[in-house]
Coordinates of C-alpha atoms in Angstrom, one line a residue:
M26 CA 107.6 -21.1 60.1
V27 CA 105.3 -22.0 57.3
A28 CA 106.0 -25.7 57.7
R29 CA 105.6 -25.4 61.5
E30 CA 102.2 -23.8 61.2
L31 CA 101.1 -26.5 58.7
R32 CA 102.2 -29.3 61.1
R33 CA 100.6 -27.5 64.1
S34 CA 97.3 -27.0 62.3
V35 CA 97.1 -30.5 61.0
R36 CA 98.0 -32.1 64.4
S37 CA 96.0 -29.9 66.7
V38 CA 92.6 -30.9 68.1
K39 CA 91.1 -27.7 66.8
G40 CA 92.5 -28.2 63.3
I41 CA 91.2 -31.8 63.2
I42 CA 87.7 -30.9 64.4
I43 CA 87.5 -28.0 61.9
G44 CA 88.9 -30.2 59.2
I45 CA 86.2 -32.9 59.8
L46 CA 83.4 -30.3 59.9
T47 CA 84.8 -28.7 56.7
L48 CA 84.8 -32.0 54.9
L49 CA 81.3 -32.8 56.0
G50 CA 80.2 -29.3 54.9
A51 CA 81.9 -29.7 51.6
F52 CA 80.1 -33.0 50.9
V53 CA 76.7 -31.5 51.7
A54 CA 77.6 -28.4 49.6
S55 CA 78.6 -30.6 46.7
L56 CA 75.3 -32.5 46.8
V57 CA 73.5 -29.1 46.8
C58 CA 75.5 -27.9 43.8
V59 CA 74.8 -31.2 42.0
W60 CA 71.1 -30.8 42.7
L61 CA 71.2 -27.3 41.2
E62 CA 73.0 -28.6 38.2
G63 CA 70.4 -31.3 37.8
N64 CA 67.7 -28.6 37.9
D65 CA 69.6 -26.7 35.2
R66 CA 69.8 -29.8 33.1
D67 CA 66.0 -30.3 33.4
T68 CA 65.6 -26.7 32.2
A69 CA 67.9 -27.5 29.3
K70 CA 65.6 -30.4 28.2
I71 CA 62.7 -28.0 28.0
A72 CA 64.5 -25.2 26.1
S73 CA 67.1 -25.4 23.3
T74 CA 70.8 -25.2 24.2
E75 CA 71.0 -21.6 22.9
A76 CA 68.0 -20.6 24.9
Y77 CA 69.4 -22.3 28.0
I78 CA 72.6 -20.4 27.7
E79 CA 70.7 -17.2 27.3
I80 CA 68.8 -17.9 30.5
K81 CA 72.0 -18.4 32.4
K82 CA 73.5 -15.4 30.8
A83 CA 70.6 -13.2 31.9
A84 CA 70.7 -14.5 35.4
I85 CA 74.4 -14.0 35.8
E86 CA 74.2 -10.5 34.3
K87 CA 71.4 -9.6 36.7
A88 CA 73.5 -10.8 39.7
T89 CA 76.8 -9.2 38.7
G90 CA 75.9 -6.3 36.4
D91 CA 78.7 -7.3 34.0
P92 CA 77.5 -8.3 30.6
A93 CA 80.9 -9.4 29.4
F94 CA 81.4 -11.7 32.4
A95 CA 77.8 -13.0 32.0
A96 CA 78.5 -14.0 28.4
Y97 CA 81.8 -15.6 29.4
A98 CA 80.4 -17.5 32.4
A99 CA 77.2 -18.8 30.8
S100 CA 79.1 -21.9 29.6
I101 CA 80.6 -22.7 33.1
P102 CA 79.1 -25.7 34.8
T103 CA 76.6 -24.5 37.3
S104 CA 77.8 -26.9 40.0
L105 CA 81.4 -25.7 39.9
L106 CA 80.4 -22.0 39.8
V107 CA 78.0 -22.4 42.8
F108 CA 80.6 -24.3 44.8
L109 CA 83.1 -21.5 44.1
K110 CA 80.6 -19.0 45.6
I111 CA 80.1 -21.2 48.6
T112 CA 83.9 -21.7 49.1
V113 CA 84.6 -18.0 48.8
W114 CA 81.8 -17.1 51.2
L115 CA 82.8 -19.6 53.8
G116 CA 86.5 -18.8 53.6
P117 CA 86.5 -15.9 56.1
L118 CA 84.7 -18.1 58.7
L119 CA 87.3 -20.9 58.3
I120 CA 90.2 -18.4 58.5
A121 CA 88.7 -16.7 61.6
L122 CA 88.4 -20.0 63.4
L123 CA 91.9 -21.2 62.5
G124 CA 93.8 -17.9 62.8
F125 CA 92.2 -15.9 65.7
D126 CA 94.9 -17.0 68.2
L127 CA 97.7 -17.0 65.7
M128 CA 99.5 -14.0 67.2
S129 CA 97.5 -13.2 70.3
S130 CA 98.6 -16.5 71.9
E131 CA 102.2 -15.6 71.2
L132 CA 101.7 -12.2 72.8
Q133 CA 99.9 -13.7 75.7
H134 CA 102.5 -16.3 76.6
R135 CA 105.5 -14.4 75.1
S136 CA 106.7 -17.6 73.4
V137 CA 108.1 -15.7 70.5
R138 CA 111.3 -15.0 72.5
F139 CA 112.3 -18.6 72.0
W140 CA 112.2 -18.1 68.3
T141 CA 113.7 -14.6 67.8
V142 CA 117.1 -16.0 68.6
R143 CA 117.0 -17.5 65.1
T144 CA 114.6 -15.2 63.3
R145 CA 113.4 -11.6 63.3
R146 CA 109.9 -10.7 64.5
W147 CA 108.7 -9.5 61.1
S148 CA 109.9 -12.8 59.5
Y149 CA 108.2 -14.7 62.3
F150 CA 105.0 -12.8 61.8
T151 CA 105.0 -13.3 58.0
G152 CA 105.8 -17.0 58.4
K153 CA 102.7 -17.4 60.7
M154 CA 100.5 -15.6 58.2
L155 CA 101.8 -17.6 55.2
G156 CA 101.3 -20.8 57.3
L157 CA 97.7 -19.9 57.8
W158 CA 97.3 -19.1 54.1
A159 CA 98.9 -22.4 53.2
I160 CA 96.7 -24.6 55.4
V161 CA 93.5 -22.8 54.2
S162 CA 94.7 -23.3 50.6
L163 CA 95.2 -27.0 51.2
I164 CA 91.7 -27.3 52.7
T165 CA 90.3 -25.4 49.8
L166 CA 92.0 -27.8 47.4
V167 CA 90.5 -30.8 49.2
L168 CA 87.1 -29.2 49.0
N169 CA 87.4 -28.5 45.3
V170 CA 88.6 -32.1 44.6
I171 CA 85.5 -33.4 46.5
A172 CA 83.1 -31.1 44.7
G173 CA 84.7 -31.9 41.3
T174 CA 84.6 -35.6 41.9
V175 CA 80.9 -35.6 42.9
A176 CA 80.0 -33.5 39.8
A177 CA 82.1 -35.6 37.5
S178 CA 80.6 -38.8 38.9
R179 CA 77.2 -37.5 37.9
G180 CA 78.4 -36.6 34.4
Y181 CA 77.9 -32.9 34.9
V182 CA 81.5 -31.9 34.2
T183 CA 84.3 -33.4 32.2
V184 CA 87.9 -34.0 33.1
G185 CA 88.8 -31.1 30.8
Q186 CA 86.5 -28.8 32.6
L187 CA 87.9 -29.8 35.9
M188 CA 91.4 -29.1 34.7
T189 CA 90.5 -25.7 33.4
W190 CA 87.6 -24.2 35.4
G191 CA 88.3 -26.3 38.5
V192 CA 91.9 -25.2 38.8
R193 CA 91.0 -21.6 38.0
F194 CA 88.3 -21.6 40.7
W195 CA 90.7 -22.9 43.2
L196 CA 93.3 -20.2 42.4
V197 CA 90.6 -17.6 42.8
A198 CA 89.6 -18.9 46.2
V199 CA 93.3 -19.1 47.3
I200 CA 94.0 -15.5 46.3
I201 CA 91.0 -14.2 48.2
S202 CA 91.7 -16.4 51.2
G203 CA 95.2 -14.9 51.4
T204 CA 93.6 -11.4 51.9
W205 CA 91.4 -12.7 54.7
A206 CA 94.4 -14.5 56.3
A207 CA 96.5 -11.3 56.3
I208 CA 93.6 -9.3 57.9
A209 CA 92.9 -12.0 60.5
T210 CA 96.6 -12.2 61.4
F211 CA 96.8 -8.4 61.7
I212 CA 93.8 -8.4 64.0
S213 CA 95.3 -11.2 66.1
S214 CA 98.4 -9.1 66.6
C215 CA 96.3 -6.3 68.2
F216 CA 95.3 -8.4 71.3
R217 CA 97.0 -10.4 74.0
T218 CA 93.8 -12.4 74.7
P219 CA 92.7 -14.9 72.0
I220 CA 89.0 -14.6 72.8
L221 CA 89.1 -10.8 72.2
S222 CA 90.9 -11.5 69.0
L223 CA 88.2 -14.0 67.9
L224 CA 85.4 -11.6 68.7
T225 CA 87.0 -8.7 66.9
T226 CA 87.8 -10.8 63.9
F227 CA 84.2 -11.9 63.6
V228 CA 83.0 -8.3 64.0
A229 CA 85.4 -6.9 61.5
F230 CA 84.5 -9.6 58.9
F231 CA 80.8 -9.0 59.5
V232 CA 81.1 -5.2 59.1
M233 CA 83.0 -5.7 55.8
W234 CA 80.3 -8.1 54.6
M235 CA 77.5 -5.7 55.6
G236 CA 79.1 -3.0 53.6
S237 CA 79.1 -5.2 50.6
L238 CA 75.5 -6.2 51.2
I239 CA 74.3 -2.6 51.6
G240 CA 76.0 -1.7 48.4
F241 CA 74.3 -4.5 46.6
F242 CA 70.8 -3.5 47.8
V243 CA 71.5 0.1 46.9
R244 CA 72.4 -0.9 43.4
A245 CA 69.4 -3.2 43.2
R246 CA 67.1 -0.4 44.3
D247 CA 68.6 2.0 41.7
M248 CA 68.3 -0.6 39.1
M249 CA 64.6 -1.0 39.8
E250 CA 64.0 2.7 39.8
T251 CA 66.1 3.8 36.8
G252 CA 66.6 0.6 34.9
V253 CA 70.3 1.3 34.7
Q254 CA 72.9 -0.9 36.4
K255 CA 75.3 1.3 38.3
D256 CA 78.9 0.5 39.3
M257 CA 79.8 -0.7 42.7
A258 CA 80.4 1.9 45.4
W259 CA 83.9 2.4 46.7
Y260 CA 83.2 0.7 50.1
E261 CA 82.1 -2.5 48.3
Y262 CA 85.7 -2.9 47.2
L263 CA 86.9 -3.1 50.8
Y264 CA 85.2 -6.6 50.9
P265 CA 87.7 -9.1 49.4
N266 CA 85.1 -11.5 48.2
T267 CA 83.8 -8.8 45.9
Y268 CA 86.8 -9.6 43.6
D269 CA 85.8 -13.1 42.7
T270 CA 83.9 -11.9 39.6
L271 CA 86.8 -9.7 38.5
L272 CA 89.3 -12.6 38.9
L273 CA 87.1 -14.7 36.6
S274 CA 86.7 -12.0 34.0
P275 CA 87.7 -12.7 30.4
E276 CA 89.4 -9.3 30.4
T277 CA 93.1 -9.5 31.4
T278 CA 93.1 -5.9 32.6
K279 CA 90.3 -6.6 35.2
V280 CA 92.0 -9.8 36.4
L281 CA 95.4 -8.0 36.9
T282 CA 93.7 -5.1 38.6
A283 CA 91.8 -7.3 41.0
L284 CA 95.0 -9.3 41.6
G285 CA 97.0 -6.2 42.3
V286 CA 94.4 -4.8 44.8
L287 CA 94.2 -8.0 46.7
M288 CA 98.0 -8.4 46.9
G289 CA 98.1 -4.8 48.0
F290 CA 95.7 -5.7 50.9
I291 CA 97.9 -8.6 51.8
I292 CA 101.1 -6.6 51.8
L293 CA 99.6 -3.7 53.7
A294 CA 97.9 -5.9 56.4
N295 CA 101.1 -8.0 56.8
A296 CA 103.4 -4.9 57.1
A297 CA 101.1 -3.2 59.6
G298 CA 100.7 -6.4 61.6
A299 CA 104.4 -7.1 61.7
A300 CA 105.2 -3.6 62.8
L301 CA 102.5 -3.7 65.5
F302 CA 103.7 -7.2 66.7
Q303 CA 107.3 -6.0 67.0
R304 CA 106.2 -3.0 69.1
R305 CA 103.8 -5.0 71.4
D306 CA 106.1 -7.9 72.0
I307 CA 108.4 -6.1 74.4

Protein backbone atom coordinates (compact mmCIF):
# COMPACT_ATOMS: atom_id res chain seq x y z
CA MET A 1 0.00 0.00 0.00
CA VAL A 2 2.81 2.40 0.83
CA ALA A 3 4.53 1.72 -2.50
CA ARG A 4 1.20 2.08 -4.33
CA GLU A 5 0.53 5.46 -2.74
CA LEU A 6 4.02 6.65 -3.63
CA ARG A 7 3.56 5.62 -7.27
CA ARG A 8 0.10 7.16 -7.45
CA SER A 9 1.22 10.47 -5.95
CA VAL A 10 4.24 10.74 -8.22
CA ARG A 11 2.36 9.81 -11.40
CA SER A 12 -0.89 11.71 -10.81
CA VAL A 13 -1.50 15.12 -12.36
CA LYS A 14 -2.25 16.58 -8.92
CA GLY A 15 1.00 15.22 -7.53
CA ILE A 16 3.05 16.56 -10.46
CA ILE A 17 1.51 20.04 -10.22
CA ILE A 18 1.99 20.20 -6.44
CA GLY A 19 5.53 18.93 -6.85
CA ILE A 20 6.41 21.64 -9.38
CA LEU A 21 4.85 24.38 -7.24
CA THR A 22 6.64 23.02 -4.17
CA LEU A 23 10.01 23.04 -5.91
CA LEU A 24 9.49 26.60 -7.13
CA GLY A 25 8.47 27.64 -3.64
CA ALA A 26 11.50 25.89 -2.17
CA PHE A 27 13.83 27.75 -4.51
CA VAL A 28 12.27 31.11 -3.65
CA ALA A 29 12.36 30.27 0.07
CA SER A 30 16.02 29.26 -0.26
CA LEU A 31 16.86 32.63 -1.80
CA VAL A 32 15.04 34.39 1.05
CA CYS A 33 16.93 32.32 3.64
CA VAL A 34 20.25 33.08 1.93
CA TRP A 35 19.37 36.78 1.89
CA LEU A 36 18.66 36.66 5.63
CA GLU A 37 21.95 34.84 6.18
CA GLY A 38 23.71 37.54 4.20
CA ASN A 39 22.18 40.24 6.40
CA ASP A 40 23.35 38.32 9.45
CA ARG A 41 26.84 38.16 8.00
CA ASP A 42 26.80 41.92 7.49
CA THR A 43 25.84 42.32 11.14
CA ALA A 44 28.71 40.04 12.08
CA LYS A 45 31.13 42.34 10.27
CA ILE A 46 29.99 45.22 12.44
CA ALA A 47 30.13 43.38 15.75
CA SER A 48 32.55 40.79 17.06
CA THR A 49 31.77 37.09 16.74
CA GLU A 50 30.87 36.82 20.42
CA ALA A 51 28.58 39.85 20.23
CA TYR A 52 26.95 38.48 17.08
CA ILE A 53 26.19 35.17 18.78
CA GLU A 54 24.75 37.03 21.76
CA ILE A 55 22.46 38.98 19.42
CA LYS A 56 21.18 35.74 17.86
CA LYS A 57 20.84 34.15 21.29
CA ALA A 58 18.73 37.05 22.57
CA ALA A 59 16.49 36.98 19.49
CA ILE A 60 15.91 33.21 19.69
CA GLU A 61 15.27 33.36 23.44
CA LYS A 62 12.72 36.12 22.92
CA ALA A 63 10.94 34.07 20.25
CA THR A 64 10.98 30.73 22.08
CA GLY A 65 11.27 31.63 25.74
CA ASP A 66 13.82 28.84 26.21
CA PRO A 67 17.26 30.12 27.30
CA ALA A 68 18.88 26.68 26.99
CA PHE A 69 17.65 26.25 23.43
CA ALA A 70 18.65 29.82 22.55
CA ALA A 71 22.22 29.22 23.72
CA TYR A 72 22.31 25.96 21.77
CA ALA A 73 20.76 27.32 18.56
CA ALA A 74 22.79 30.54 18.39
CA SER A 75 25.50 28.72 16.46
CA ILE A 76 23.10 27.25 13.89
CA PRO A 77 23.35 28.79 10.39
CA THR A 78 20.47 31.24 10.04
CA SER A 79 19.58 30.06 6.53
CA LEU A 80 19.03 26.45 7.62
CA LEU A 81 17.06 27.41 10.73
CA VAL A 82 14.76 29.76 8.82
CA PHE A 83 14.19 27.17 6.11
CA LEU A 84 13.23 24.62 8.76
CA LYS A 85 10.61 27.03 10.10
CA ILE A 86 9.28 27.57 6.56
CA THR A 87 9.18 23.82 5.88
CA VAL A 88 7.39 23.04 9.13
CA TRP A 89 4.90 25.86 8.59
CA LEU A 90 4.08 24.83 5.00
CA GLY A 91 3.92 21.12 5.82
CA PRO A 92 0.22 21.09 6.82
CA LEU A 93 -0.75 22.87 3.59
CA LEU A 94 1.11 20.33 1.47
CA ILE A 95 -0.40 17.40 3.38
CA ALA A 96 -3.91 18.83 3.14
CA LEU A 97 -3.63 19.17 -0.65
CA LEU A 98 -2.15 15.70 -1.12
CA GLY A 99 -4.24 13.78 1.43
CA PHE A 100 -7.70 15.33 1.51
CA ASP A 101 -9.17 12.64 -0.77
CA LEU A 102 -7.06 9.80 0.55
CA MET A 103 -9.93 7.93 2.21
CA SER A 104 -12.98 9.97 1.17
CA SER A 105 -12.53 8.92 -2.47
CA GLU A 106 -12.33 5.29 -1.38
CA LEU A 107 -15.56 5.68 0.59
CA GLN A 108 -17.21 7.54 -2.26
CA HIS A 109 -16.47 4.91 -4.91
CA ARG A 110 -16.26 1.91 -2.52
CA SER A 111 -13.08 0.84 -4.29
CA VAL A 112 -11.61 -0.66 -1.13
CA ARG A 113 -13.65 -3.81 -1.70
CA PHE A 114 -11.27 -4.77 -4.47
CA TRP A 115 -8.39 -4.65 -1.98
CA THR A 116 -9.87 -6.21 1.15
CA VAL A 117 -9.72 -9.64 -0.47
CA ARG A 118 -5.98 -9.49 0.21
CA THR A 119 -5.77 -7.09 3.15
CA ARG A 120 -7.75 -5.95 6.16
CA ARG A 121 -9.29 -2.51 6.32
CA TRP A 122 -7.12 -1.28 9.20
CA SER A 123 -4.03 -2.41 7.29
CA TYR A 124 -5.33 -0.69 4.16
CA PHE A 125 -5.98 2.52 6.09
CA THR A 126 -2.56 2.46 7.77
CA GLY A 127 -0.85 1.82 4.45
CA LYS A 128 -2.57 4.84 2.92
CA MET A 129 -1.50 7.04 5.83
CA LEU A 130 2.09 5.78 5.70
CA GLY A 131 2.13 6.32 1.94
CA LEU A 132 1.12 9.96 2.41
CA TRP A 133 3.76 10.34 5.11
CA ALA A 134 6.39 8.81 2.83
CA ILE A 135 5.68 11.06 -0.15
CA VAL A 136 5.72 14.17 2.05
CA SER A 137 9.00 13.01 3.62
CA LEU A 138 10.47 12.57 0.14
CA ILE A 139 9.35 16.06 -0.91
CA THR A 140 10.76 17.49 2.31
CA LEU A 141 14.09 15.78 1.61
CA VAL A 142 14.24 17.33 -1.86
CA LEU A 143 13.41 20.75 -0.40
CA ASN A 144 16.15 20.46 2.20
CA VAL A 145 18.68 19.35 -0.41
CA ILE A 146 17.81 22.39 -2.54
CA ALA A 147 18.06 24.78 0.41
CA GLY A 148 21.31 23.22 1.62
CA THR A 149 22.84 23.37 -1.86
CA VAL A 150 21.95 27.04 -2.30
CA ALA A 151 23.33 27.93 1.14
CA ALA A 152 26.50 25.90 0.58
CA SER A 153 27.08 27.45 -2.84
CA ARG A 154 27.13 30.86 -1.16
CA GLY A 155 29.56 29.63 1.48
CA TYR A 156 27.12 30.10 4.36
CA VAL A 157 27.19 26.47 5.49
CA THR A 158 29.80 23.74 5.31
CA VAL A 159 29.42 20.11 4.30
CA GLY A 160 29.77 19.15 7.95
CA GLN A 161 26.93 21.46 8.96
CA LEU A 162 24.73 20.04 6.21
CA MET A 163 25.40 16.50 7.42
CA THR A 164 24.59 17.39 11.02
CA TRP A 165 22.09 20.23 11.18
CA GLY A 166 20.64 19.53 7.74
CA VAL A 167 19.86 15.89 8.51
CA ARG A 168 18.49 16.73 11.94
CA PHE A 169 16.25 19.47 10.56
CA TRP A 170 14.90 17.06 7.96
CA LEU A 171 14.13 14.45 10.63
CA VAL A 172 12.30 17.07 12.70
CA ALA A 173 10.20 18.07 9.68
CA VAL A 174 9.46 14.42 8.90
CA ILE A 175 8.30 13.61 12.43
CA ILE A 176 5.98 16.62 12.55
CA SER A 177 4.62 15.91 9.06
CA GLY A 178 3.71 12.40 10.20
CA THR A 179 1.36 13.89 12.78
CA TRP A 180 -0.30 16.08 10.18
CA ALA A 181 -0.57 13.11 7.79
CA ALA A 182 -2.33 11.02 10.45
CA ILE A 183 -4.76 13.85 11.26
CA ALA A 184 -5.50 14.53 7.58
CA THR A 185 -6.12 10.83 6.91
CA PHE A 186 -8.45 10.63 9.91
CA ILE A 187 -10.46 13.64 8.69
CA SER A 188 -10.61 12.15 5.20
CA SER A 189 -12.15 8.98 6.63
CA CYS A 190 -15.03 11.02 8.07
CA PHE A 191 -16.47 12.02 4.69
CA ARG A 192 -17.58 10.38 1.47
CA THR A 193 -17.20 13.60 -0.52
CA PRO A 194 -13.60 14.76 -1.14
CA ILE A 195 -14.47 18.49 -1.26
CA LEU A 196 -16.01 18.29 2.23
CA SER A 197 -12.90 16.50 3.42
CA LEU A 198 -10.69 19.23 1.93
CA LEU A 199 -12.66 22.06 3.53
CA THR A 200 -12.81 20.33 6.92
CA THR A 201 -9.09 19.61 6.83
CA PHE A 202 -8.28 23.26 6.15
CA VAL A 203 -10.66 24.42 8.88
CA ALA A 204 -9.24 21.95 11.42
CA PHE A 205 -5.63 22.91 10.61
CA PHE A 206 -6.51 26.61 10.77
CA VAL A 207 -8.20 26.25 14.17
CA MET A 208 -5.16 24.43 15.56
CA TRP A 209 -2.89 27.16 14.21
CA MET A 210 -5.10 29.89 15.68
CA GLY A 211 -4.94 28.21 19.09
CA SER A 212 -1.16 28.31 18.94
CA LEU A 213 -1.17 31.92 17.73
CA ILE A 214 -3.51 33.04 20.51
CA GLY A 215 -1.30 31.34 23.09
CA PHE A 216 1.75 33.12 21.67
CA PHE A 217 0.11 36.55 21.89
CA VAL A 218 -1.14 35.87 25.43
CA ARG A 219 2.38 34.95 26.54
CA ALA A 220 3.81 37.99 24.75
CA ARG A 221 1.32 40.25 26.54
CA ASP A 222 2.13 38.72 29.91
CA MET A 223 5.82 39.11 29.16
CA MET A 224 5.37 42.82 28.46
CA GLU A 225 3.29 43.34 31.60
CA THR A 226 5.24 41.25 34.10
CA GLY A 227 8.64 40.79 32.49
CA VAL A 228 8.40 37.04 33.14
CA GLN A 229 8.32 34.47 30.33
CA LYS A 230 5.47 32.04 31.07
CA ASP A 231 5.17 28.46 29.87
CA MET A 232 2.95 27.57 26.94
CA ALA A 233 -0.72 26.92 27.63
CA TRP A 234 -2.04 23.38 27.30
CA TYR A 235 -3.94 24.14 24.08
CA GLU A 236 -0.73 25.24 22.36
CA TYR A 237 0.56 21.69 22.61
CA LEU A 238 -2.33 20.52 20.41
CA TYR A 239 -0.58 22.19 17.46
CA PRO A 240 2.07 19.74 16.15
CA ASN A 241 4.37 22.48 14.81
CA THR A 242 4.86 23.66 18.39
CA TYR A 243 7.18 20.72 18.98
CA ASP A 244 9.91 21.75 16.53
CA THR A 245 11.80 23.67 19.25
CA LEU A 246 11.53 20.74 21.68
CA LEU A 247 12.81 18.31 19.03
CA LEU A 248 15.83 20.55 18.49
CA SER A 249 16.50 20.95 22.20
CA PRO A 250 19.94 19.95 23.55
CA GLU A 251 18.14 18.20 26.42
CA THR A 252 17.46 14.55 25.66
CA THR A 253 14.44 14.47 27.97
CA LYS A 254 12.67 17.20 26.03
CA VAL A 255 13.43 15.56 22.71
CA LEU A 256 12.09 12.18 23.86
CA THR A 257 9.02 13.80 25.40
CA ALA A 258 8.19 15.66 22.20
CA LEU A 259 8.81 12.54 20.15
CA GLY A 260 6.56 10.49 22.43
CA VAL A 261 3.72 13.02 22.25
CA LEU A 262 3.87 13.27 18.46
CA MET A 263 3.98 9.48 18.06
CA GLY A 264 1.00 9.31 20.43
CA PHE A 265 -0.89 11.72 18.15
CA ILE A 266 -0.05 9.56 15.14
CA ILE A 267 -1.10 6.29 16.80
CA LEU A 268 -4.31 7.76 18.20
CA ALA A 269 -5.37 9.44 14.95
CA ASN A 270 -4.51 6.35 12.91
CA ALA A 271 -6.39 4.00 15.26
CA ALA A 272 -9.47 6.25 15.35
CA GLY A 273 -9.42 6.70 11.57
CA ALA A 274 -9.01 2.98 10.90
CA ALA A 275 -11.91 2.13 13.24
CA LEU A 276 -14.12 4.78 11.65
CA PHE A 277 -13.19 3.69 8.14
CA GLN A 278 -14.05 0.07 8.94
CA ARG A 279 -17.48 1.08 10.25
CA ARG A 280 -18.31 3.46 7.41
CA ASP A 281 -17.20 1.23 4.55
CA ILE A 282 -20.17 -1.11 4.69
